[in-house]
Coordinates of C-alpha atoms and ligand atoms in Angstrom, one line a residue:
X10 CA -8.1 -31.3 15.7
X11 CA -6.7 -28.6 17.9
X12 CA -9.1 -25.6 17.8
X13 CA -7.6 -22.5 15.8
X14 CA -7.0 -19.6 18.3
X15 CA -9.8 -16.5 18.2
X16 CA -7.2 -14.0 17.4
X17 CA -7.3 -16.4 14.2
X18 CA -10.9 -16.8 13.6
X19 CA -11.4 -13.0 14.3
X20 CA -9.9 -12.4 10.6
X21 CA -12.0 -11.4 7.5
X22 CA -11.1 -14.4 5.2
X23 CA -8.1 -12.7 2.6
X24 CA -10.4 -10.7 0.0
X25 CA -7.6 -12.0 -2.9
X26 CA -7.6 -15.8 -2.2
X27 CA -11.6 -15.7 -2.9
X28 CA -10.6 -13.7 -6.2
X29 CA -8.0 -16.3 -7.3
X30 CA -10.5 -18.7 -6.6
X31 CA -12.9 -17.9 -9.3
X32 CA -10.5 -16.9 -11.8
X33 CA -9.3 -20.2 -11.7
X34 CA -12.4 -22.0 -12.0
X35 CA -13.0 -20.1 -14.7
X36 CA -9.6 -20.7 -16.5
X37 CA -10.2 -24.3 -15.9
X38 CA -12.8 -23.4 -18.5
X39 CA -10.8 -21.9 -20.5
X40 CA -12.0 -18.4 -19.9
X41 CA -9.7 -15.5 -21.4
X42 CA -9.7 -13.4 -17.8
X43 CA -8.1 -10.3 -17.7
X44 CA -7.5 -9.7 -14.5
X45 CA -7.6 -5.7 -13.0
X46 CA -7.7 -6.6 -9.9
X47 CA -4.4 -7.3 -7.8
X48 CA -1.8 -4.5 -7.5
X49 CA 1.3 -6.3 -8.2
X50 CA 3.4 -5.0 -10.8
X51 CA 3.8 -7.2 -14.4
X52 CA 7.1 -5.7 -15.0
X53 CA 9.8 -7.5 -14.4
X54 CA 13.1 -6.4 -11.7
X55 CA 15.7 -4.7 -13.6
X56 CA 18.7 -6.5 -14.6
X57 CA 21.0 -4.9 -12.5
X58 CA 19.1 -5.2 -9.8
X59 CA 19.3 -9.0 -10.3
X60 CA 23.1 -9.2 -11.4
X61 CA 23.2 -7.6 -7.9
X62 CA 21.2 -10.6 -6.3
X63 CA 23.0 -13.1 -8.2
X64 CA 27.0 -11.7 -7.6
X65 CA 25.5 -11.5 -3.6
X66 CA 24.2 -14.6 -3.5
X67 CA 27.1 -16.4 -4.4
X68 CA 28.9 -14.9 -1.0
X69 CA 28.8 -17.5 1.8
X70 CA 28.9 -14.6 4.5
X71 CA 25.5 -14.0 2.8
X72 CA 24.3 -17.1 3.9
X73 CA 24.1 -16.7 7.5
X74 CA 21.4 -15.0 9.6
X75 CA 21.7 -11.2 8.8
X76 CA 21.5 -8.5 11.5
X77 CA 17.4 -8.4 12.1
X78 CA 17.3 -4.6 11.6
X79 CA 19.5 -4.9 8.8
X80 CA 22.3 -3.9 6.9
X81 CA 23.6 -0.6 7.6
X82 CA 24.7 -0.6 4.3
X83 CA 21.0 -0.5 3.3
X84 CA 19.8 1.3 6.1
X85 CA 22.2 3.9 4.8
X86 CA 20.4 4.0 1.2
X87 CA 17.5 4.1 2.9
X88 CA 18.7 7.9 4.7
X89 CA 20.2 8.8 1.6
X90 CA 17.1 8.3 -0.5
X91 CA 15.4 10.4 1.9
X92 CA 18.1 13.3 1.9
X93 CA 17.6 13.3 -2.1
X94 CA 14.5 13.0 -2.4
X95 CA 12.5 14.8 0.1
X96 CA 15.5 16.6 2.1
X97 CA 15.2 14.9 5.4
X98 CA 17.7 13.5 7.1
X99 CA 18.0 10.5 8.8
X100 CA 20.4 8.7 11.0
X101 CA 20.4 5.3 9.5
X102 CA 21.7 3.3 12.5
X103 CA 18.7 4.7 14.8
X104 CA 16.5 5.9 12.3
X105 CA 16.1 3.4 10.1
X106 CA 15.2 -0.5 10.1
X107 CA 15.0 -2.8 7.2
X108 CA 11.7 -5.1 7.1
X109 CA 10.7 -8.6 5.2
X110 CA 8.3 -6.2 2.7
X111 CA 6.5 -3.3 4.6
X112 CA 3.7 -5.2 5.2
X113 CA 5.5 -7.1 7.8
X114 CA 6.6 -4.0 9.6
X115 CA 2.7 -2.2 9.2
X116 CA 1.5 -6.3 10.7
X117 CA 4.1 -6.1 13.3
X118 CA 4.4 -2.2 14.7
X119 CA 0.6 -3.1 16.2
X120 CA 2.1 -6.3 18.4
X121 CA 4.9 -3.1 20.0
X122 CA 2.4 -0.9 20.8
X123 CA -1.4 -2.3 21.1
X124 CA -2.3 -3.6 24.2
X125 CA -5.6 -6.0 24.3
X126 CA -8.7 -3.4 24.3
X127 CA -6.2 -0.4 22.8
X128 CA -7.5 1.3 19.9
X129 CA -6.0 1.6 16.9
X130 CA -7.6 4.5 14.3
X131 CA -7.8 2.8 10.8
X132 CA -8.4 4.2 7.6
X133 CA -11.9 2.4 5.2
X134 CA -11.5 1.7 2.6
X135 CA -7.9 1.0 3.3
X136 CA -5.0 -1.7 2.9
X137 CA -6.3 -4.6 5.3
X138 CA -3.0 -4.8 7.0
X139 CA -3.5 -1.9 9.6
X140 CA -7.2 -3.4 11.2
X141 CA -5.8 -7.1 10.9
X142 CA -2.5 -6.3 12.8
X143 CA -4.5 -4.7 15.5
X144 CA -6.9 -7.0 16.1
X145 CA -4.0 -9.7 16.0
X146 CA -2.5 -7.5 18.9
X147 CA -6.4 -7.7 20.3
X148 CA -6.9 -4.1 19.9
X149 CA -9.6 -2.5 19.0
X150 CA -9.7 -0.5 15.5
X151 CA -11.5 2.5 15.1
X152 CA -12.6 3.3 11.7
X153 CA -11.8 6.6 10.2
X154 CA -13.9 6.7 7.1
X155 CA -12.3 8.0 3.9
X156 CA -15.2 10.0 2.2
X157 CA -15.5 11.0 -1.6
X158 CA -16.6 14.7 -0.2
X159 CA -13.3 14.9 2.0
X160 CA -10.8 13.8 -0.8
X161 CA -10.6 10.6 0.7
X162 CA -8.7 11.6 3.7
X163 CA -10.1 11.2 6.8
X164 CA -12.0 13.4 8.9
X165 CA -9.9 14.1 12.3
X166 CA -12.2 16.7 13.9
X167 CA -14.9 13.4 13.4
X168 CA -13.0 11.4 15.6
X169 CA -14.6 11.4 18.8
X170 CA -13.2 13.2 21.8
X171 CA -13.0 10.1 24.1
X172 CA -11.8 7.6 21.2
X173 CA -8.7 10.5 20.4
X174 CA -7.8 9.5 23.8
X175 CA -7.9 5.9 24.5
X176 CA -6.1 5.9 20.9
X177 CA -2.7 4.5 20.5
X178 CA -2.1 4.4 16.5
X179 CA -3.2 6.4 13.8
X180 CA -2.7 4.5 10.2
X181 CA -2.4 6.7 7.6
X182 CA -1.5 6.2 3.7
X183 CA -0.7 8.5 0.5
X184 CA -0.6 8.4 -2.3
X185 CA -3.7 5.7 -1.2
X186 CA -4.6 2.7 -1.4
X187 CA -7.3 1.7 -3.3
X188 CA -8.6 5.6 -3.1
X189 CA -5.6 6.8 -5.5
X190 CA -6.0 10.0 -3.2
X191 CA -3.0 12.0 -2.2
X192 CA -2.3 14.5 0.9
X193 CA -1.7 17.8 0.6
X194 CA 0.8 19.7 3.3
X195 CA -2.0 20.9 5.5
X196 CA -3.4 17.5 6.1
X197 CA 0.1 15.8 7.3
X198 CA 0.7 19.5 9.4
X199 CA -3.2 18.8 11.2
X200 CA -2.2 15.4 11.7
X201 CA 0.5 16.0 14.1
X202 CA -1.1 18.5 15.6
X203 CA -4.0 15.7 16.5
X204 CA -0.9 13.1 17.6
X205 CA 0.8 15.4 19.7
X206 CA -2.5 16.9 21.1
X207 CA -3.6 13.1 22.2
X208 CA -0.2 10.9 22.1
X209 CA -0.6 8.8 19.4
X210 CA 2.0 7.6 17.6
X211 CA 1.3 7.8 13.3
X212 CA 2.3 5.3 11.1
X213 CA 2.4 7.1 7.3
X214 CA 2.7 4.3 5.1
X215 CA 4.1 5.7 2.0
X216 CA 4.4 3.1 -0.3
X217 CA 3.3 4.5 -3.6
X218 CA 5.4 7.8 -2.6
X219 CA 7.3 7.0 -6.4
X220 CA 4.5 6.1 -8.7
X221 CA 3.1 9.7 -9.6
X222 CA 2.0 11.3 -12.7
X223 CA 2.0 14.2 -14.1
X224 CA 4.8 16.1 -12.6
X225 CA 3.1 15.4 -9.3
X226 CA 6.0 14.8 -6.7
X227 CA 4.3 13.3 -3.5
X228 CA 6.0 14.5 -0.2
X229 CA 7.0 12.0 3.2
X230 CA 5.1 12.7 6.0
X231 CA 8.9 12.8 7.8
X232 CA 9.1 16.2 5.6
X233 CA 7.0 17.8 7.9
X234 CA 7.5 19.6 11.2
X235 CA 7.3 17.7 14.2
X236 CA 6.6 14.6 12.3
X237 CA 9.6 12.6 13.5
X238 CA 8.4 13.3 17.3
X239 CA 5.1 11.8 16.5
X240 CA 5.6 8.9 14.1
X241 CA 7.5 6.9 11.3
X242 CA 7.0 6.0 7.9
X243 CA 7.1 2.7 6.4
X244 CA 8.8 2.4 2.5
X245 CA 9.3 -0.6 0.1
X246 CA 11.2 -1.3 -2.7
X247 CA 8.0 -3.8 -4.1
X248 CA 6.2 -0.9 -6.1
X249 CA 8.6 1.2 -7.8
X250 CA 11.6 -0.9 -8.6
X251 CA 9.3 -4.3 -9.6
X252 CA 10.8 -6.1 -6.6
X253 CA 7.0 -7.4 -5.0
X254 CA 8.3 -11.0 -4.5
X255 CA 11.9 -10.2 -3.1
X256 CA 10.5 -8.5 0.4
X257 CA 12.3 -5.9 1.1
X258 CA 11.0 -2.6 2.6
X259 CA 11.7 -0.3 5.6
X260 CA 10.2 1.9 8.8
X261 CA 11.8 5.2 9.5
X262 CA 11.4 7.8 12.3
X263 CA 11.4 8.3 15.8
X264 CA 14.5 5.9 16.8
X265 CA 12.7 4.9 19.8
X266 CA 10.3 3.3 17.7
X267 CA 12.2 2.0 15.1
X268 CA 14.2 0.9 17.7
X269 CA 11.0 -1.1 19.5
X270 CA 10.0 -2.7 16.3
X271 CA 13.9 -4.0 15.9
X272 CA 13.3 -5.4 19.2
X273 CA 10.3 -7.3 18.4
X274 CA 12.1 -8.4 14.9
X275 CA 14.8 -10.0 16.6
X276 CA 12.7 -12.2 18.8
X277 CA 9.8 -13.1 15.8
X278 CA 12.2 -13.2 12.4
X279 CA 15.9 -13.0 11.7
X280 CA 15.4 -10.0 9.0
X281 CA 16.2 -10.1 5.8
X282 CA 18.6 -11.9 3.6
X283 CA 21.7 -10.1 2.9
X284 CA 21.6 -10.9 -0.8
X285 CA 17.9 -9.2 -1.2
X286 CA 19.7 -6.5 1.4
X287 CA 22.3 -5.8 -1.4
X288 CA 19.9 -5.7 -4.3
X289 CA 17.4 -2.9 -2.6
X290 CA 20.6 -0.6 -1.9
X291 CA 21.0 -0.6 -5.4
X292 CA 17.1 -0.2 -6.0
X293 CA 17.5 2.9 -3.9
X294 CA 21.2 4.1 -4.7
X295 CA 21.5 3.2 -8.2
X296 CA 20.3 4.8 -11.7
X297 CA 16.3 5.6 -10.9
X298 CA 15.2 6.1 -14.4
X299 CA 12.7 3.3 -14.1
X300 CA 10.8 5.7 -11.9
X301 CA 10.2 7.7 -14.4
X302 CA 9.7 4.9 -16.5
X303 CA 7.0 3.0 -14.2
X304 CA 5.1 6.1 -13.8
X305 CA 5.1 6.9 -17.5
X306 CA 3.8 3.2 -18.2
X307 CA 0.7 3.6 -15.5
X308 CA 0.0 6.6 -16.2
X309 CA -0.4 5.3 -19.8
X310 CA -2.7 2.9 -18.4
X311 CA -4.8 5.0 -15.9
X312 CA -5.4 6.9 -19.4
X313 CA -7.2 4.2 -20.8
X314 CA -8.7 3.0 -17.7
X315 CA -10.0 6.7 -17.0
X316 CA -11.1 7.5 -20.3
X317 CA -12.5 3.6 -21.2
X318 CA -15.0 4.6 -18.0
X319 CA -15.8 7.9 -18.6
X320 CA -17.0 6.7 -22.3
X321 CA -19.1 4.7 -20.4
X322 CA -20.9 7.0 -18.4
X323 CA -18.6 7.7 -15.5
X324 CA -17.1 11.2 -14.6
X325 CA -13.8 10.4 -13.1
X326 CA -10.8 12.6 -12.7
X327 CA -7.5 10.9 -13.1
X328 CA -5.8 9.9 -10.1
X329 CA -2.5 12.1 -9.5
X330 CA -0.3 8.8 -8.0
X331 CA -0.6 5.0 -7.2
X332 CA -1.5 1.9 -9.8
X333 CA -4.9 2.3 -9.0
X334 CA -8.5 3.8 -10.3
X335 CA -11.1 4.0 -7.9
X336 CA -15.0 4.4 -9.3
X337 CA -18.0 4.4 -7.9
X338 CA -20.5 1.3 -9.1
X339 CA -23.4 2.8 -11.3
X340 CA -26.9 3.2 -10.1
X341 CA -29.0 -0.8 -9.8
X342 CA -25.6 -2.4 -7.9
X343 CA -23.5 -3.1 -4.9
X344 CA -19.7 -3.4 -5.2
X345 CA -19.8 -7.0 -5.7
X346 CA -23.0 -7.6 -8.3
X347 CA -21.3 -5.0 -10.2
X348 CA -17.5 -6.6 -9.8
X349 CA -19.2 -10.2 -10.9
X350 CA -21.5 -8.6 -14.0
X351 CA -18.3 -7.9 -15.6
X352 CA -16.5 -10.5 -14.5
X353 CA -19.2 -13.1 -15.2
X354 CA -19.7 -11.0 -18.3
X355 CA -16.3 -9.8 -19.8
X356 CA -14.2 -12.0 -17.8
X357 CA -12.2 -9.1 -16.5
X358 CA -11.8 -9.1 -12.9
X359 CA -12.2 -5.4 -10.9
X360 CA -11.9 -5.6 -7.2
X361 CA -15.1 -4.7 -5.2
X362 CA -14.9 -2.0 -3.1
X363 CA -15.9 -3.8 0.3
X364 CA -13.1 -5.5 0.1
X365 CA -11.2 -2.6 1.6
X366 CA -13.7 -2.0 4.2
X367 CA -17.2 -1.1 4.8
X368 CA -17.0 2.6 3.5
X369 CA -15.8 1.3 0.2
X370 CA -19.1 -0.4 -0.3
X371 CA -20.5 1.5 -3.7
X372 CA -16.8 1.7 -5.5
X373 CA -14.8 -0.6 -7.4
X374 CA -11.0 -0.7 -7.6
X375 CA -8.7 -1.5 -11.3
X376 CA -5.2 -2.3 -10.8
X377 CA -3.2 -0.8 -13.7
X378 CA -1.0 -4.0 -13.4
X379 CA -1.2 -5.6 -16.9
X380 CA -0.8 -4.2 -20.3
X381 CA -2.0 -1.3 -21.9
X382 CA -3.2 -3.8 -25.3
X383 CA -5.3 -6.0 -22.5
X384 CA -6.4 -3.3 -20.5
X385 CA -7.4 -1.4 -24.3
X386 CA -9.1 -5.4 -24.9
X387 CA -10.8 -5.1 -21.4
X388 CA -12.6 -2.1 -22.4
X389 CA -13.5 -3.1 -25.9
X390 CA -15.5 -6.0 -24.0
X391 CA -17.0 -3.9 -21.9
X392 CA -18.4 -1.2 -23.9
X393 CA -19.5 -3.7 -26.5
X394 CA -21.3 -6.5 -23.7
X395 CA -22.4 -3.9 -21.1
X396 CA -22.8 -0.5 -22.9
X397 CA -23.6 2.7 -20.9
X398 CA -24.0 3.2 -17.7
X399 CA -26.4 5.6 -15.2
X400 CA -25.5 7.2 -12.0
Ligands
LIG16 N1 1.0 -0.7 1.8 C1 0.1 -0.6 0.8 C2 -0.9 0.5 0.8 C3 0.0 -1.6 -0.2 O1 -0.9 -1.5 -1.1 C4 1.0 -2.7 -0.1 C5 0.9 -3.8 -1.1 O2 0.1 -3.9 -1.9 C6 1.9 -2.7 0.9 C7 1.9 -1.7 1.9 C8 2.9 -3.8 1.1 O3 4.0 -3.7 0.3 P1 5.2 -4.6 0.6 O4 5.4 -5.4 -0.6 O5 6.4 -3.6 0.9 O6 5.0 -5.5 1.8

């Protein structure tokens, strides 16, 4: 057999597949698992969301290849969404580029820009996606730990002098992922100082920027001055419409890079079909009171989750945005004896910490993606099989 490539063996196996693994071995037993550990909404699409799918579908000119930057139809919703909702304005045929699900664009902006031996600066814990997509460009990431004492946003005056220049890309996230953390105006305004100061292009993945509670309105790093010179940002529909498995998401900002990541789309993938195309415009254009339904339902949820741990010996706040409660392991365990106590215990999966990166170690992460009678079962479980906790 041919040997698999190094860029290939280089990868941390996929934290989820080992996850899967064990919950089905254990539902070949007939375990009841509830599982708290993938973020991928349980609620389904709306309907008109999916009578837009379906009407679009039935349209042969859908059935060809589509433009692989996209509709300008949806590039369009994409620049009005963000005129709405944050008051920037974009031009949607150099501003804007439609991707297969942003994780495809956050995988493939590393292959435009990355050279072998560049450096990337990554965020730990963090969504895995930055550090693999450099080292499949062979760059190098740098990690820019996210610390409890910093408010889980990285330290920029920590960042080496030397490393600030050899730097290429700066990954960035809020509302976070798997911190729940968000940004406040000052950190996106010292961010572009740093990119401008050293050239490095930032790439502000925001997207959990609809999934906040409590009046909380996150802002786009595009909001900011200066931030269009510097960097783009990369959207979905996946998280706040229910639209995970359709792929549909988008990078915006500085055309020349939006324009260099077209570029590499149209020689790797053939974009996005025009039927999934018409359903996100109306994601984006059309009625958006299942934002305020979504948030409503998680932060429900993060209620139970929050409080369920706190009765338990924890002293958490309650995260302001995302579908996610981060919490540090109690005193006696690592991220994943505690992750597999309760799991082998309670059979309710939490994600272990690690799994995000080295400076997650100590933490666990519950996805508020099932409902709030499981998650309310999940607890009952817990406090009755593992009682009280010290930390
Ligand atoms: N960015 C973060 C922080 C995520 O958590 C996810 C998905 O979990 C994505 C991006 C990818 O979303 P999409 O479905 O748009 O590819």
């Amino acid at each position: 057999m041919v040997k698999e490539a190094e860029r290939l063996q280089k990868l941390p196996p996929y934290l989820f597949a080992r996850i899967e693994k064990k919950i089905a071995e254990a539902k070949a037993q007939g375990i009841d698992i509830i599982s708290l550990g993938i973020g991928d909404p349980d609620s389904p699409t709306p309907k008109y969301i999916i009578e837009k799918l379906k009407e679009t579908a039935e349209d042969a000119v859908n059935h060809q290849y589509p433009s692989s930057v996209g509709m300008l139809s949806f590039r369009e919703a994409v620049a009005d969404y963000y005129n709405k909702r944050f008051k920037v304005s974009l031009d949607a045929k150099t501003e804007v580029v439609t991707l297969i699900g942003s994780k495809e664009g956050i995988a493939h902006i590393s292959w435009c820009y990355l050279n072998p031996g560049d450096v990337s600066l990554v965020p730990d814990p963090g969504y895995p996606v930055y550090g693999i997509g450099s080292l499949l460009a062979g760059a190098e990431p740098y990690i820019m730990p996210l610390k409890a004492e910093n408010g889980f946003l990285p330290d920029l005056t920590a960042i080496p002098e030397e490393v600030a220049h050899k730097a290429k890309i700066m990954f960035i996230n809020y509302p976070n992922n798997p911190t729940g953390a968000v940004a406040d105006e000052q950190f996106y305004l010292d961010v572009i100082a740093f990119a401008k100061k050293y050239d490095i292009l930032v790439c502000h993945d925001a997207a959990y920027q609809d999934l906040a509670f409590d009046g909380y309105k996150p802002p786009s790093f595009l909001e900011f001055p200066g931030a269009k010179e510097v960097g783009i940002e990369f959207g979905s529909c996946s998280k706040p419409y229910n639209m995970t498995g359709w792929r549909i998401g988008w990078a915006a900002g500085r055309p020349e890079v939006i324009e260099a990541l077209g570029r590499l789309k149209s020689n790797v993938d053939s974009g996005a079909f025009q039927a999934v195309q018409y359903a996100g415009t109306v994601a984006l254009s059309g009625p958006q009171d299942i934002i305020e339904e979504m948030s409503q339902l998680y932060a429900e949820r993060r209620d139970i989750v929050v409080d369920g741990l706190n009765a338990m010996g924890w002293t958490l706040e309650k995260p302001k945005a995302t579908i996610y409660v981060w919490a540090p392991v109690p005193k006696g365990y690592d991220s994943i004896s505690f992750a597999e106590e309760v799991f082998e215990k309670t059979g309710v999966v939490v994600t272990p910490g690690n799994g995000y990166g080295d400076n997650g170690e100590g933490y666990f992460r519950v996805a508020l993606t099932v409902s709030s009678e499981r998650i309310e079962e999940a607890f009952t479980r817990m406090k009755e099989t593992l009682g009280k906790f010290e930390f």
